[in-house]
Amino acid sequence: MENTDYKVQVFTGIRPSGGLTIANAIGAVNPIVKIQEEEEVGNTMVFVADLHALTDAEPKETQSNIVDVVKDYISLGLDVNRNRIFVQSFLTQEIAELNLYLSRLVTIAELMRVPTLKEKIKKGQNESNASALLAMYPIMMASDILLQKSEYVPVGEDQVAHIEITRVLAQKFNKKYGNVFPLPKVLSLGKPVRIKSLTGNGKMSKTDPSGAILLDDPIEISLNKVKRAQSAFAKEKSESLDSLVLIGEFVGNEKEREEILSIMKRHYDGENVMGELKGVISTGLERFLKEFQEKKASLKEEDILKKVKIDGDIARENAKETLRDVRKAMGLEYF
Ligand code: TYM
């Protein structure tokens, strides 16, 4: 195997910082489920980003959500026989080590310009109260991706800048020390998705539950949120409407997807059809959430723990092998 060969074909992670939203499912999990259904993909790997969650939560909270996120992945359709699933903190030492080397390749000013950091700063955090871990976040993400020598990374639009930073860090490293890292690419079905909050304020996020469809919530709550969701006036285009349509297409069966298409045509012809659109979306959503919740309830914690242990060992082996290449390239020998 060449140093720069990919080890993992599709790779992504989700933080265990509360229940998953439908946006997490659409942005990060669905691309893997789809290609898994359509073709024989080689090596796919997903993980629970519990170390990343430490940027804004205490370990006690995040640890208790880990098994839950693995259950979410599986209930959203990831085939356990074809996907490796691990927990990030299985690889704490390896991640910390690569972080150290990669941090040398980026300036503090460059980190401060990362859009996600700028967004947090807008939300009240600033240089005097934000932790250094927040600024290190993209480097840590690069470490996850590069340790596994990943090819495609399915993420929502908010994380695309981080994949770009990963590519830049890999290129800088390769230029300085010789080719070690293959370059990762964003995987999305079409353009990267950004599902808006149903209230119209910013992106859908676990941190703002009023505008989020949380997969574990009682179904009635989510259906009510769809009923009240921001949409658009007849003929008008809006980001909120685009997001509603994306949700509808995600949860809908073939017939419902066709209905959505024809309702949208009537919308652009000037008809008032938002109530009808929401009705079709709600039918699909109700079925989707019911199936998801039933599947999740059937999963056993002991099976999950067995799975993440076996797969964690594989992820750690990959990471150790990559670090051996990295150290050799850098000329680092530890006593
Ligand atoms: P996290 O936990 O914030 O989100 C998990 C995934 O869900 C996507 N997502 C969205 N997609 C569309 N619309 C939205 N409103 C929306 N909200 C969230 C995110 O883009 C993401 O793909 N840093 C990552 C976790 C991570 C990771 C990695 C991902 C750590 N290391 C390495 C990939 C590769 C995060 O915080 O995701």
Coordinates of C-alpha atoms and ligand atoms in Angstrom, one line a residue:
M1 CA 0.0 0.0 0.0
E2 CA 1.3 3.5 -0.9
N3 CA 1.5 6.0 1.9
T4 CA -1.1 8.1 0.2
D5 CA -3.7 5.4 -0.5
Y6 CA -7.0 6.0 1.2
K7 CA -7.8 3.6 4.0
V8 CA -11.5 4.5 4.5
Q9 CA -13.7 5.4 1.6
V10 CA -16.5 7.2 3.5
F11 CA -16.1 8.7 6.9
T12 CA -18.1 11.0 9.1
G13 CA -18.8 12.0 12.7
I14 CA -21.6 13.4 14.9
R15 CA -21.3 15.0 18.3
P16 CA -23.2 13.4 21.2
S17 CA -24.4 16.8 22.4
G18 CA -28.1 15.9 22.7
G19 CA -30.7 14.1 20.5
L20 CA -30.1 14.1 16.8
T21 CA -32.1 16.4 14.5
I22 CA -33.5 15.5 11.1
A23 CA -30.8 17.9 9.7
N24 CA -28.0 15.7 11.1
A25 CA -29.7 12.8 9.4
I26 CA -30.0 14.6 6.0
G27 CA -26.6 16.3 6.0
A28 CA -24.4 13.5 7.4
V29 CA -26.0 10.1 7.6
N30 CA -28.2 10.0 4.5
P31 CA -25.4 10.3 1.9
I32 CA -23.8 7.1 3.4
V33 CA -27.1 5.2 3.6
K34 CA -27.9 6.2 0.0
I35 CA -24.6 5.0 -1.5
Q36 CA -24.7 1.9 0.7
E37 CA -28.0 1.1 -0.9
E38 CA -27.0 1.9 -4.5
E39 CA -23.6 0.5 -4.8
E40 CA -21.0 -1.7 -3.2
V41 CA -18.9 0.9 -1.3
G42 CA -15.6 -0.2 0.1
N43 CA -14.8 0.8 3.6
T44 CA -17.2 3.1 5.4
M45 CA -16.7 4.4 8.9
V46 CA -18.7 6.6 11.2
F47 CA -18.0 7.8 14.7
V48 CA -19.4 9.5 17.7
A49 CA -17.4 12.8 18.2
D50 CA -17.4 12.8 22.0
L51 CA -14.1 14.8 22.2
H52 CA -15.5 17.5 19.9
A53 CA -18.5 17.7 22.1
L54 CA -16.3 18.9 24.9
T55 CA -16.0 22.3 23.3
D56 CA -19.4 23.2 24.7
A57 CA -20.5 20.5 27.2
E58 CA -19.2 18.7 30.2
P59 CA -17.9 15.1 29.8
K60 CA -20.7 13.7 32.0
E61 CA -23.4 15.0 29.7
T62 CA -21.7 13.9 26.5
Q63 CA -20.7 10.4 27.7
S64 CA -24.3 9.5 28.5
N65 CA -25.3 10.2 24.9
I66 CA -22.7 8.1 23.2
V67 CA -24.6 4.8 22.9
D68 CA -27.7 6.8 21.8
V69 CA -25.9 8.3 18.8
V70 CA -24.7 4.9 17.7
K71 CA -28.3 3.7 17.9
D72 CA -29.3 6.8 15.9
Y73 CA -26.8 5.9 13.1
I74 CA -28.2 2.3 12.9
S75 CA -31.8 3.4 13.2
L76 CA -31.3 5.8 10.3
G77 CA -30.3 2.9 8.1
L78 CA -26.6 2.3 8.5
D79 CA -25.9 -1.4 7.9
V80 CA -23.9 -2.6 10.9
N81 CA -22.4 -5.4 8.7
R82 CA -21.0 -2.9 6.2
N83 CA -20.1 0.1 8.4
R84 CA -17.5 0.5 11.1
I85 CA -18.8 2.5 14.0
F86 CA -16.5 3.8 16.7
V87 CA -16.3 6.3 19.6
Q88 CA -13.7 9.1 19.1
S89 CA -12.3 8.9 22.6
F90 CA -11.1 5.4 21.8
L91 CA -8.4 7.3 19.9
T92 CA -7.7 10.2 22.2
Q93 CA -3.9 9.7 22.3
E94 CA -3.6 9.3 18.5
I95 CA -5.8 12.4 17.9
A96 CA -3.9 14.4 20.4
E97 CA -0.6 13.5 18.8
L98 CA -1.6 14.4 15.2
N99 CA -3.2 17.6 16.6
L100 CA 0.1 18.6 17.9
Y101 CA 1.9 18.2 14.6
L102 CA -0.9 19.7 12.5
S103 CA -1.2 22.7 14.8
R104 CA 2.3 23.8 13.7
L105 CA 1.0 24.3 10.2
V106 CA -1.7 26.8 10.9
T107 CA -1.5 30.3 12.4
I108 CA -3.6 31.7 15.2
A109 CA -4.9 34.3 12.8
E110 CA -6.0 31.6 10.3
L111 CA -7.9 29.8 13.0
M112 CA -9.6 33.0 14.0
R113 CA -10.9 33.4 10.5
V114 CA -12.8 30.0 10.4
P115 CA -16.4 30.8 9.7
T116 CA -17.8 28.5 12.4
L117 CA -15.7 30.2 15.0
K118 CA -16.8 33.6 13.7
E119 CA -20.4 32.4 14.0
K120 CA -19.9 31.4 17.7
I121 CA -18.3 34.7 18.3
K122 CA -21.4 36.5 16.9
K123 CA -23.5 34.4 19.4
G124 CA -21.8 36.0 22.4
Q125 CA -18.5 34.2 22.7
N126 CA -15.4 36.2 22.1
E127 CA -11.6 35.9 22.5
S128 CA -11.8 36.6 26.2
N129 CA -14.4 33.9 27.0
A130 CA -14.1 31.3 24.3
S131 CA -11.8 28.3 25.1
A132 CA -8.8 27.6 23.0
L133 CA -10.4 24.2 22.3
L134 CA -13.0 26.0 20.2
A135 CA -10.3 27.5 18.0
M136 CA -8.6 24.1 17.8
Y137 CA -11.8 22.5 16.6
P138 CA -11.0 22.4 12.9
I139 CA -7.5 20.9 13.5
M140 CA -9.1 18.2 15.6
M141 CA -11.5 17.5 12.8
A142 CA -8.6 17.3 10.4
S143 CA -6.9 14.8 12.7
D144 CA -10.0 12.5 12.7
I145 CA -10.2 12.5 9.0
L146 CA -6.5 12.2 8.2
L147 CA -5.7 9.5 10.8
Q148 CA -8.2 7.3 8.9
K149 CA -6.9 8.5 5.5
S150 CA -10.5 9.1 4.5
E151 CA -11.6 9.8 0.9
Y152 CA -15.2 11.1 1.1
V153 CA -16.6 13.0 4.1
P154 CA -20.4 13.5 4.1
V155 CA -21.2 16.7 6.1
G156 CA -23.7 19.5 6.1
E157 CA -22.8 22.8 4.6
D158 CA -21.7 24.2 8.0
Q159 CA -18.8 21.8 8.2
V160 CA -17.6 22.2 4.6
A161 CA -15.1 24.9 5.6
H162 CA -13.5 22.4 8.0
I163 CA -13.0 19.9 5.3
E164 CA -11.3 22.6 3.3
I165 CA -9.0 23.3 6.2
T166 CA -8.3 19.6 6.4
R167 CA -7.2 19.6 2.8
V168 CA -5.0 22.6 3.3
L169 CA -3.3 21.0 6.3
A170 CA -2.8 17.8 4.5
Q171 CA -1.3 19.6 1.5
K172 CA 1.0 21.7 3.7
F173 CA 2.2 18.6 5.5
N174 CA 2.8 16.7 2.3
K175 CA 4.7 19.6 0.8
K176 CA 6.9 20.0 3.9
Y177 CA 7.6 16.3 4.7
G178 CA 6.6 14.2 1.7
N179 CA 3.4 12.6 0.7
V180 CA 1.6 11.0 3.6
F181 CA -2.0 12.2 3.5
P182 CA -4.4 11.6 0.6
L183 CA -6.8 14.5 0.2
P184 CA -10.4 14.1 1.5
K185 CA -13.4 15.4 -0.4
V186 CA -16.8 16.5 0.7
L187 CA -19.6 14.0 -0.1
S188 CA -23.1 15.3 -0.6
L189 CA -26.0 14.3 -2.7
G190 CA -26.1 17.4 -4.9
K191 CA -24.8 20.5 -3.2
P192 CA -24.0 20.5 0.6
V193 CA -27.2 20.9 2.6
R194 CA -28.1 23.5 5.1
I195 CA -31.5 22.8 6.7
K196 CA -32.9 26.0 8.2
S197 CA -34.5 26.2 11.6
L198 CA -38.3 25.8 11.2
T199 CA -38.7 29.1 13.0
G200 CA -36.6 30.7 10.2
N201 CA -33.8 31.7 12.6
G202 CA -30.5 30.3 11.5
K203 CA -29.7 26.7 10.8
M204 CA -31.6 23.8 12.4
S205 CA -29.7 22.8 15.5
K206 CA -30.0 20.8 18.7
T207 CA -29.2 23.9 20.6
D208 CA -32.4 25.6 19.4
P209 CA -35.1 22.9 19.8
S210 CA -38.0 25.2 19.0
G211 CA -37.1 25.1 15.3
A212 CA -35.7 21.6 15.2
I213 CA -37.2 18.2 14.5
L214 CA -35.6 16.1 17.2
L215 CA -35.8 12.4 16.2
D216 CA -36.6 11.2 19.7
D217 CA -39.3 13.7 20.5
P218 CA -42.9 12.6 20.7
I219 CA -44.0 12.6 17.1
E220 CA -46.9 15.0 17.7
I221 CA -44.5 17.7 18.8
S222 CA -42.6 17.5 15.5
L223 CA -45.8 17.5 13.4
N224 CA -46.9 20.6 15.2
K225 CA -43.6 22.3 14.4
V226 CA -44.1 21.5 10.7
K227 CA -47.6 23.0 10.9
R228 CA -46.2 26.3 12.3
A229 CA -43.0 26.2 10.1
Q230 CA -41.9 29.3 8.1
S231 CA -42.5 28.7 4.4
A232 CA -43.1 31.3 1.6
F233 CA -45.8 33.3 0.0
A234 CA -47.3 32.0 -3.3
K235 CA -44.7 32.2 -6.1
E236 CA -41.9 33.2 -3.7
K237 CA -38.7 31.4 -3.1
S238 CA -37.2 31.2 0.4
E239 CA -34.5 29.2 2.2
S240 CA -37.2 28.1 4.7
L241 CA -39.3 26.6 1.9
D242 CA -36.3 24.9 0.4
S243 CA -35.5 23.3 3.7
L244 CA -39.1 22.1 4.2
V245 CA -39.0 20.5 0.7
L246 CA -35.7 18.8 1.5
I247 CA -37.2 17.4 4.7
G248 CA -40.3 16.2 2.7
E249 CA -38.2 14.6 0.0
F250 CA -36.1 12.9 2.7
V251 CA -39.0 11.4 4.7
G252 CA -41.3 10.8 1.7
N253 CA -42.0 7.7 -0.3
E254 CA -42.0 7.9 -4.1
K255 CA -45.6 8.9 -4.3
E256 CA -45.2 11.7 -1.7
R257 CA -42.1 13.0 -3.5
E258 CA -44.0 13.3 -6.7
E259 CA -46.8 15.1 -4.9
I260 CA -44.3 17.5 -3.5
L261 CA -43.0 18.2 -6.9
S262 CA -46.4 19.0 -8.3
I263 CA -47.4 21.1 -5.3
M264 CA -44.2 23.1 -5.8
K265 CA -45.0 23.7 -9.4
R266 CA -48.4 25.1 -8.4
H267 CA -46.7 27.2 -5.7
Y268 CA -44.5 28.8 -8.4
D269 CA -47.6 29.3 -10.6
G270 CA -49.0 31.5 -7.8
E271 CA -51.3 29.1 -5.9
N272 CA -51.6 29.1 -2.1
V273 CA -50.5 25.5 -1.4
M274 CA -48.3 25.7 1.7
G275 CA -51.0 23.9 3.9
E276 CA -51.1 21.1 1.4
L277 CA -47.4 20.9 1.2
K278 CA -47.1 20.6 5.0
G279 CA -49.8 17.9 5.0
V280 CA -47.8 15.7 2.6
I281 CA -44.6 16.3 4.6
S282 CA -46.3 15.5 7.9
T283 CA -47.6 12.2 6.5
G284 CA -44.1 11.2 5.5
L285 CA -42.6 12.5 8.7
E286 CA -45.0 10.7 10.9
R287 CA -44.2 7.4 9.2
F288 CA -40.4 8.1 9.2
L289 CA -40.3 9.0 12.9
K290 CA -42.4 6.0 13.9
E291 CA -40.2 3.6 12.1
F292 CA -37.0 5.3 13.4
Q293 CA -38.2 5.2 17.0
E294 CA -39.4 1.6 16.8
K295 CA -36.1 0.5 15.3
K296 CA -34.1 2.4 17.9
A297 CA -36.1 0.9 20.8
S298 CA -35.3 -2.6 19.5
L299 CA -31.5 -2.1 19.7
K300 CA -29.6 -3.4 22.7
E301 CA -27.0 -1.5 24.5
E302 CA -24.7 -4.6 25.0
D303 CA -24.7 -5.2 21.2
I304 CA -23.7 -1.6 20.6
L305 CA -20.9 -1.7 23.1
K306 CA -19.5 -4.9 21.5
K307 CA -19.7 -3.3 18.0
V308 CA -17.9 -0.1 19.0
K309 CA -15.2 -2.0 20.8
I310 CA -14.4 -4.2 17.8
D311 CA -14.6 -1.3 15.3
G312 CA -12.7 1.0 17.7
D313 CA -9.8 -1.4 17.6
I314 CA -9.7 -1.2 13.8
A315 CA -9.9 2.6 13.8
R316 CA -7.1 2.8 16.4
E317 CA -4.9 0.4 14.3
N318 CA -5.5 2.6 11.2
A319 CA -4.6 5.7 13.3
K320 CA -1.4 4.1 14.7
E321 CA -0.3 3.1 11.2
T322 CA -0.8 6.6 9.9
L323 CA 1.1 8.1 12.8
R324 CA 4.0 5.8 12.1
D325 CA 4.1 7.2 8.5
V326 CA 3.8 10.7 9.9
R327 CA 6.6 10.4 12.4
K328 CA 8.9 8.8 9.9
A329 CA 8.2 11.5 7.3
M330 CA 8.9 14.2 9.9
G331 CA 12.0 12.5 11.1
L332 CA 10.7 12.2 14.7
E333 CA 12.0 9.4 16.9
Y334 CA 10.8 9.3 20.4
F335 CA 13.1 7.9 23.2
Ligands
TYM1 P1 -22.4 18.1 14.4 O1 -22.6 17.1 15.5 O2 -22.6 19.5 14.7 O3 -23.3 17.7 13.2 C1 -23.3 16.4 12.6 C2 -23.5 16.5 11.1 O4 -24.8 17.1 10.9 C3 -24.7 18.2 10.0 N1 -25.7 19.2 10.2 C4 -26.5 19.8 9.3 N2 -26.6 19.5 8.0 C5 -27.5 20.3 7.4 N3 -28.3 21.2 8.0 C6 -28.2 21.5 9.3 N4 -28.9 22.4 9.9 C7 -27.2 20.8 10.0 N5 -26.8 20.8 11.3 C8 -25.9 19.8 11.5 C9 -23.3 18.7 10.2 O5 -22.8 19.4 9.0 C10 -22.5 17.4 10.4 O6 -22.2 16.8 9.2 N6 -17.5 18.8 13.7 C11 -18.6 17.9 13.5 C12 -18.3 16.5 14.0 C13 -17.0 15.9 13.5 C14 -16.7 15.4 12.2 C15 -15.4 15.0 12.2 C16 -17.5 15.3 11.0 C17 -15.9 15.8 14.2 N7 -14.9 15.3 13.5 C18 -14.7 14.5 11.1 C19 -16.9 14.7 9.9 C20 -15.5 14.3 10.0 C21 -19.8 18.4 14.2 O7 -19.8 19.2 15.1 O8 -21.0 17.9 13.7

